[in-house]
PDB file of C-alpha atoms in Angstrom:
ATOM      1  CA  UNK X   1      -0.002  -0.011   0.116  1.00 40.00           C
ATOM      2  CA  UNK X   2       1.282   3.506  -0.964  1.00 42.00           C
ATOM      3  CA  UNK X   3       2.311   5.443   2.151  1.00 41.00           C
ATOM      4  CA  UNK X   4       0.690   8.961   2.214  1.00 41.00           C
ATOM      5  CA  UNK X   5       2.219  12.095   3.647  1.00 42.00           C
ATOM      6  CA  UNK X   6       0.063  11.887   6.572  1.00 42.00           C
ATOM      7  CA  UNK X   7       1.609   8.616   7.606  1.00 43.00           C
ATOM      8  CA  UNK X   8      -1.667   6.794   7.678  1.00 51.00           C
ATOM      9  CA  UNK X   9      -0.681   4.364   4.953  1.00 54.00           C
ATOM     10  CA  UNK X  10      -2.900   5.544   2.483  1.00 85.00           C
ATOM     11  CA  UNK X  11      -2.940   7.750  -0.729  1.00 95.00           C
ATOM     12  CA  UNK X  12      -3.799  11.315  -0.087  1.00 96.00           C
ATOM     13  CA  UNK X  13      -5.978  13.052  -2.691  1.00 97.00           C
ATOM     14  CA  UNK X  14      -6.258  16.772  -2.490  1.00 97.00           C
ATOM     15  CA  UNK X  15      -9.509  18.487  -3.671  1.00 96.00           C
ATOM     16  CA  UNK X  16      -9.350  22.109  -4.560  1.00 95.00           C
ATOM     17  CA  UNK X  17     -11.963  24.875  -4.942  1.00 90.00           C
ATOM     18  CA  UNK X  18     -12.348  24.170  -8.514  1.00 89.00           C
ATOM     19  CA  UNK X  19     -13.277  20.549  -7.785  1.00 89.00           C
ATOM     20  CA  UNK X  20     -10.011  19.332  -9.282  1.00 95.00           C
ATOM     21  CA  UNK X  21      -8.539  16.314  -7.613  1.00 97.00           C
ATOM     22  CA  UNK X  22      -4.755  16.071  -7.076  1.00 97.00           C
ATOM     23  CA  UNK X  23      -3.136  12.601  -6.334  1.00 96.00           C
ATOM     24  CA  UNK X  24      -0.205  13.477  -4.162  1.00 95.00           C
ATOM     25  CA  UNK X  25       1.291  10.060  -4.690  1.00 94.00           C
ATOM     26  CA  UNK X  26       1.787  10.534  -8.486  1.00 94.00           C
ATOM     27  CA  UNK X  27       1.675  14.374  -8.593  1.00 95.00           C
ATOM     28  CA  UNK X  28      -0.977  14.399 -11.100  1.00 96.00           C
ATOM     29  CA  UNK X  29      -4.530  15.639 -11.337  1.00 96.00           C
ATOM     30  CA  UNK X  30      -7.029  12.674 -11.440  1.00 97.00           C
ATOM     31  CA  UNK X  31     -10.714  12.186 -12.139  1.00 96.00           C
ATOM     32  CA  UNK X  32     -13.460  10.393 -10.278  1.00 95.00           C
ATOM     33  CA  UNK X  33     -13.081   7.413 -12.628  1.00 95.00           C
ATOM     34  CA  UNK X  34      -9.538   7.220 -11.431  1.00 95.00           C
ATOM     35  CA  UNK X  35     -10.668   6.999  -7.883  1.00 96.00           C
ATOM     36  CA  UNK X  36     -13.276   4.496  -8.717  1.00 95.00           C
ATOM     37  CA  UNK X  37     -10.536   2.296 -10.293  1.00 95.00           C
ATOM     38  CA  UNK X  38      -8.437   2.655  -7.097  1.00 95.00           C
ATOM     39  CA  UNK X  39     -11.470   1.367  -5.097  1.00 94.00           C
ATOM     40  CA  UNK X  40     -11.914  -1.654  -7.416  1.00 92.00           C
ATOM     41  CA  UNK X  41      -8.150  -2.453  -7.004  1.00 92.00           C
ATOM     42  CA  UNK X  42      -8.421  -2.282  -3.224  1.00 91.00           C
ATOM     43  CA  UNK X  43      -6.279   0.786  -2.975  1.00 93.00           C
ATOM     44  CA  UNK X  44      -6.980   2.988   0.114  1.00 94.00           C
ATOM     45  CA  UNK X  45      -7.010   6.702  -0.059  1.00 96.00           C
ATOM     46  CA  UNK X  46      -8.359   9.702   1.631  1.00 96.00           C
ATOM     47  CA  UNK X  47      -9.619  13.003   0.090  1.00 97.00           C
ATOM     48  CA  UNK X  48      -8.920  16.126   1.883  1.00 97.00           C
ATOM     49  CA  UNK X  49      -9.869  19.701   1.335  1.00 96.00           C
ATOM     50  CA  UNK X  50      -6.592  21.278  -0.084  1.00 96.00           C
ATOM     51  CA  UNK X  51      -7.054  24.452   1.877  1.00 94.00           C
ATOM     52  CA  UNK X  52      -8.836  23.280   5.303  1.00 95.00           C
ATOM     53  CA  UNK X  53      -7.606  19.742   5.367  1.00 95.00           C
ATOM     54  CA  UNK X  54     -11.225  18.597   5.994  1.00 96.00           C
ATOM     55  CA  UNK X  55     -11.810  14.946   5.287  1.00 96.00           C
ATOM     56  CA  UNK X  56     -13.975  14.757   2.157  1.00 96.00           C
ATOM     57  CA  UNK X  57     -13.556  10.973   1.596  1.00 96.00           C
ATOM     58  CA  UNK X  58     -17.147  10.054   2.505  1.00 95.00           C
ATOM     59  CA  UNK X  59     -18.775  12.732   0.143  1.00 94.00           C
ATOM     60  CA  UNK X  60     -16.480  11.827  -2.755  1.00 95.00           C
ATOM     61  CA  UNK X  61     -17.139   8.073  -2.422  1.00 95.00           C
ATOM     62  CA  UNK X  62     -20.931   8.907  -2.318  1.00 94.00           C
ATOM     63  CA  UNK X  63     -20.217  11.082  -5.506  1.00 94.00           C
ATOM     64  CA  UNK X  64     -18.639   8.149  -7.258  1.00 95.00           C
ATOM     65  CA  UNK X  65     -21.707   6.064  -6.550  1.00 93.00           C
ATOM     66  CA  UNK X  66     -23.958   8.839  -7.829  1.00 92.00           C
ATOM     67  CA  UNK X  67     -21.941   8.956 -11.157  1.00 92.00           C
ATOM     68  CA  UNK X  68     -22.250   5.079 -11.614  1.00 92.00           C
ATOM     69  CA  UNK X  69     -26.005   5.202 -10.894  1.00 91.00           C
ATOM     70  CA  UNK X  70     -26.479   8.122 -13.373  1.00 89.00           C
ATOM     71  CA  UNK X  71     -24.666   6.050 -15.964  1.00 88.00           C
ATOM     72  CA  UNK X  72     -27.441   3.328 -15.775  1.00 85.00           C
ATOM     73  CA  UNK X  73     -25.643   0.830 -13.427  1.00 80.00           C
ATOM     74  CA  UNK X  74     -28.720   0.868 -11.114  1.00 82.00           C
ATOM     75  CA  UNK X  75     -26.940  -1.019  -8.395  1.00 84.00           C
ATOM     76  CA  UNK X  76     -29.096   0.487  -5.764  1.00 86.00           C
ATOM     77  CA  UNK X  77     -32.936  -0.456  -6.144  1.00 85.00           C
ATOM     78  CA  UNK X  78     -35.389   2.353  -5.826  1.00 89.00           C
ATOM     79  CA  UNK X  79     -37.001   0.656  -2.929  1.00 88.00           C
ATOM     80  CA  UNK X  80     -33.752   0.381  -1.117  1.00 85.00           C
ATOM     81  CA  UNK X  81     -33.055   4.086  -1.695  1.00 89.00           C
ATOM     82  CA  UNK X  82     -36.470   5.023  -0.307  1.00 90.00           C
ATOM     83  CA  UNK X  83     -35.947   2.796   2.794  1.00 89.00           C
ATOM     84  CA  UNK X  84     -32.525   4.231   3.418  1.00 88.00           C
ATOM     85  CA  UNK X  85     -33.815   7.818   3.193  1.00 91.00           C
ATOM     86  CA  UNK X  86     -36.592   6.853   5.530  1.00 90.00           C
ATOM     87  CA  UNK X  87     -33.885   5.985   8.197  1.00 89.00           C
ATOM     88  CA  UNK X  88     -32.412   9.466   8.344  1.00 91.00           C
ATOM     89  CA  UNK X  89     -33.575  11.143  11.659  1.00 90.00           C
ATOM     90  CA  UNK X  90     -35.067   7.663  12.819  1.00 86.00           C
ATOM     91  CA  UNK X  91     -34.165   6.347  16.071  1.00 84.00           C
ATOM     92  CA  UNK X  92     -32.197   3.552  14.356  1.00 81.00           C
ATOM     93  CA  UNK X  93     -30.226   5.796  12.330  1.00 86.00           C
ATOM     94  CA  UNK X  94     -27.037   5.078  14.275  1.00 86.00           C
ATOM     95  CA  UNK X  95     -27.565   1.329  13.851  1.00 85.00           C
ATOM     96  CA  UNK X  96     -28.064   1.270  10.069  1.00 85.00           C
ATOM     97  CA  UNK X  97     -24.432   1.921   9.200  1.00 86.00           C
ATOM     98  CA  UNK X  98     -23.249  -1.069  11.282  1.00 84.00           C
ATOM     99  CA  UNK X  99     -25.879  -3.268   9.853  1.00 81.00           C
ATOM    100  CA  UNK X 100     -25.036  -2.449   6.244  1.00 84.00           C
ATOM    101  CA  UNK X 101     -21.377  -2.845   6.897  1.00 85.00           C
ATOM    102  CA  UNK X 102     -21.916  -6.268   8.274  1.00 82.00           C
ATOM    103  CA  UNK X 103     -24.200  -7.113   5.337  1.00 80.00           C
ATOM    104  CA  UNK X 104     -21.539  -6.096   2.879  1.00 82.00           C
ATOM    105  CA  UNK X 105     -18.859  -7.842   4.645  1.00 82.00           C
ATOM    106  CA  UNK X 106     -20.899 -11.093   4.668  1.00 78.00           C
ATOM    107  CA  UNK X 107     -21.797 -10.792   1.094  1.00 75.00           C
ATOM    108  CA  UNK X 108     -18.089 -10.059   0.130  1.00 78.00           C
ATOM    109  CA  UNK X 109     -16.844 -13.235   1.947  1.00 77.00           C
ATOM    110  CA  UNK X 110     -19.460 -15.324   0.295  1.00 76.00           C
ATOM    111  CA  UNK X 111     -19.308 -13.674  -3.230  1.00 73.00           C
ATOM    112  CA  UNK X 112     -17.452 -16.648  -4.790  1.00 72.00           C
ATOM    113  CA  UNK X 113     -20.281 -18.989  -3.668  1.00 71.00           C
ATOM    114  CA  UNK X 114     -22.916 -16.586  -5.213  1.00 68.00           C
ATOM    115  CA  UNK X 115     -20.845 -16.199  -8.424  1.00 69.00           C
ATOM    116  CA  UNK X 116     -20.794 -20.035  -8.592  1.00 71.00           C
ATOM    117  CA  UNK X 117     -24.530 -20.412  -8.275  1.00 65.00           C
ATOM    118  CA  UNK X 118     -25.390 -17.684 -10.514  1.00 63.00           C
ATOM    119  CA  UNK X 119     -22.965 -18.886 -13.184  1.00 62.00           C
ATOM    120  CA  UNK X 120     -23.738 -22.690 -12.922  1.00 55.00           C
ATOM    121  CA  UNK X 121     -27.641 -22.337 -12.837  1.00 52.00           C
ATOM    122  CA  UNK X 122     -28.149 -19.135 -15.105  1.00 54.00           C
ATOM    123  CA  UNK X 123     -30.566 -18.177 -12.422  1.00 55.00           C
ATOM    124  CA  UNK X 124     -34.072 -16.945 -13.115  1.00 60.00           C
ATOM    125  CA  UNK X 125     -35.265 -13.700 -11.662  1.00 60.00           C
ATOM    126  CA  UNK X 126     -37.284 -15.731  -9.032  1.00 61.00           C
ATOM    127  CA  UNK X 127     -34.133 -17.783  -8.040  1.00 62.00           C
ATOM    128  CA  UNK X 128     -31.987 -14.701  -7.857  1.00 61.00           C
ATOM    129  CA  UNK X 129     -34.525 -13.007  -5.578  1.00 60.00           C
ATOM    130  CA  UNK X 130     -34.840 -16.196  -3.377  1.00 65.00           C
ATOM    131  CA  UNK X 131     -30.961 -16.037  -3.038  1.00 62.00           C
ATOM    132  CA  UNK X 132     -30.994 -12.395  -2.098  1.00 63.00           C
ATOM    133  CA  UNK X 133     -33.746 -12.973   0.457  1.00 66.00           C
ATOM    134  CA  UNK X 134     -31.762 -15.814   1.951  1.00 66.00           C
ATOM    135  CA  UNK X 135     -28.683 -13.537   2.469  1.00 62.00           C
ATOM    136  CA  UNK X 136     -30.999 -10.725   3.901  1.00 66.00           C
ATOM    137  CA  UNK X 137     -32.544 -13.183   6.387  1.00 67.00           C
ATOM    138  CA  UNK X 138     -29.113 -14.371   7.398  1.00 63.00           C
ATOM    139  CA  UNK X 139     -28.057 -10.695   7.824  1.00 63.00           C
ATOM    140  CA  UNK X 140     -31.034  -9.782   9.796  1.00 63.00           C
ATOM    141  CA  UNK X 141     -30.875 -12.783  12.127  1.00 65.00           C
ATOM    142  CA  UNK X 142     -27.282 -12.121  12.803  1.00 60.00           C
ATOM    143  CA  UNK X 143     -27.873  -8.480  13.434  1.00 59.00           C
ATOM    144  CA  UNK X 144     -30.832  -9.428  15.571  1.00 63.00           C
ATOM    145  CA  UNK X 145     -28.784 -11.635  17.658  1.00 61.00           C
ATOM    146  CA  UNK X 146     -25.986  -8.941  17.987  1.00 56.00           C
ATOM    147  CA  UNK X 147     -28.648  -6.468  19.263  1.00 55.00           C
ATOM    148  CA  UNK X 148     -30.112  -8.884  21.805  1.00 57.00           C
ATOM    149  CA  UNK X 149     -26.648  -9.398  23.348  1.00 52.00           C
ATOM    150  CA  UNK X 150     -27.305  -5.999  25.003  1.00 47.00           C
ATOM    151  CA  UNK X 151     -30.686  -7.228  26.487  1.00 49.00           C
ATOM    152  CA  UNK X 152     -29.200  -8.868  29.564  1.00 48.00           C
ATOM    153  CA  UNK X 153     -27.828  -5.543  30.667  1.00 47.00           C
ATOM    154  CA  UNK X 154     -31.048  -3.797  30.312  1.00 44.00           C
ATOM    155  CA  UNK X 155     -33.022  -6.563  31.897  1.00 45.00           C
ATOM    156  CA  UNK X 156     -30.707  -6.635  34.944  1.00 47.00           C
ATOM    157  CA  UNK X 157     -31.554  -2.992  35.556  1.00 45.00           C
ATOM    158  CA  UNK X 158     -35.033  -3.616  36.802  1.00 45.00           C
ATOM    159  CA  UNK X 159     -36.630  -1.279  39.226  1.00 46.00           C
ATOM    160  CA  UNK X 160     -36.175  -4.051  41.925  1.00 45.00           C
ATOM    161  CA  UNK X 161     -32.485  -4.295  41.243  1.00 43.00           C
ATOM    162  CA  UNK X 162     -32.150  -0.485  41.171  1.00 45.00           C
ATOM    163  CA  UNK X 163     -33.853  -0.079  44.594  1.00 46.00           C
ATOM    164  CA  UNK X 164     -31.450  -2.713  46.042  1.00 45.00           C
ATOM    165  CA  UNK X 165     -28.634  -0.075  45.974  1.00 45.00           C
ATOM    166  CA  UNK X 166     -29.811   3.234  46.753  1.00 46.00           C
ATOM    167  CA  UNK X 167     -27.784   6.043  45.173  1.00 49.00           C
ATOM    168  CA  UNK X 168     -25.895   8.225  47.630  1.00 49.00           C
ATOM    169  CA  UNK X 169     -26.889  11.321  45.699  1.00 50.00           C
ATOM    170  CA  UNK X 170     -30.769  11.526  45.190  1.00 49.00           C
ATOM    171  CA  UNK X 171     -30.149  14.027  42.154  1.00 48.00           C
ATOM    172  CA  UNK X 172     -27.682  11.856  40.388  1.00 50.00           C
ATOM    173  CA  UNK X 173     -29.871   8.645  41.160  1.00 53.00           C
ATOM    174  CA  UNK X 174     -32.923  10.374  39.580  1.00 58.00           C
ATOM    175  CA  UNK X 175     -30.985  11.234  36.445  1.00 56.00           C
ATOM    176  CA  UNK X 176     -29.573   7.623  36.411  1.00 58.00           C
ATOM    177  CA  UNK X 177     -33.026   6.120  36.443  1.00 67.00           C
ATOM    178  CA  UNK X 178     -34.172   8.367  33.783  1.00 68.00           C
ATOM    179  CA  UNK X 179     -31.230   7.522  31.542  1.00 63.00           C
ATOM    180  CA  UNK X 180     -31.844   3.787  32.178  1.00 63.00           C
ATOM    181  CA  UNK X 181     -35.515   4.059  31.284  1.00 66.00           C
ATOM    182  CA  UNK X 182     -34.700   6.014  28.088  1.00 65.00           C
ATOM    183  CA  UNK X 183     -32.124   3.238  27.186  1.00 63.00           C
ATOM    184  CA  UNK X 184     -34.644   0.631  27.805  1.00 64.00           C
ATOM    185  CA  UNK X 185     -37.278   2.411  25.713  1.00 69.00           C
ATOM    186  CA  UNK X 186     -34.857   2.769  22.854  1.00 65.00           C
ATOM    187  CA  UNK X 187     -33.671  -0.753  22.825  1.00 63.00           C
ATOM    188  CA  UNK X 188     -37.326  -2.079  23.077  1.00 66.00           C
ATOM    189  CA  UNK X 189     -37.949   0.224  20.000  1.00 68.00           C
ATOM    190  CA  UNK X 190     -35.074  -1.417  18.067  1.00 65.00           C
ATOM    191  CA  UNK X 191     -35.857  -4.812  18.985  1.00 63.00           C
ATOM    192  CA  UNK X 192     -39.560  -4.373  17.899  1.00 66.00           C
ATOM    193  CA  UNK X 193     -38.461  -2.947  14.435  1.00 64.00           C
ATOM    194  CA  UNK X 194     -35.794  -5.716  13.985  1.00 62.00           C
ATOM    195  CA  UNK X 195     -38.497  -8.380  14.768  1.00 63.00           C
ATOM    196  CA  UNK X 196     -40.909  -6.714  12.267  1.00 63.00           C
ATOM    197  CA  UNK X 197     -38.113  -6.653   9.697  1.00 59.00           C
ATOM    198  CA  UNK X 198     -37.273 -10.436  10.378  1.00 56.00           C
ATOM    199  CA  UNK X 199     -41.114 -11.453   9.971  1.00 61.00           C
ATOM    200  CA  UNK X 200     -41.202  -9.703   6.624  1.00 57.00           C
ATOM    201  CA  UNK X 201     -38.251 -11.881   5.425  1.00 50.00           C
ATOM    202  CA  UNK X 202     -39.691 -15.121   6.524  1.00 53.00           C
TER     203      UNK X 202
END
């Protein structure tokens, strides 16, 4: 992997006000297509604002996806985009990135298996959808199990358990109880939504 000037072991791409991208490892101006090819080759890079040093990697990667979609690749189904937009501002917003990352990691690890199935069977749309649903169900179950790992901590913090050890400071105790109640409410909401998603996949 190419060492960057920042010492992070990745290529540094500087983005200027005129939207031009400069690859500091080759001392050349590059295009989004060049960055797309770097991603496909597994080359790590970061994009920073040439003036402020702000990290722009997330936005540039999203721009590459937009460019691919606008060319007709249509890797992201409309329903998926609608669902993803719906999670912005939702109580599960912070959970979604982890789930998507886990799903892509699982899919990447099993991609050769899927390539073989698709290549050997010349799968029909119905068979392809069944394969996708199977993977989605696996992901949802794995993610649901991960979320439920936190349940014992919440279940242990029952009113009876809390009353067993009275806090020394009544004010801090009240705040602690309120925080715990809010945590229980949020986890219950997460579990309910995950259970609904799991039922839809079955």
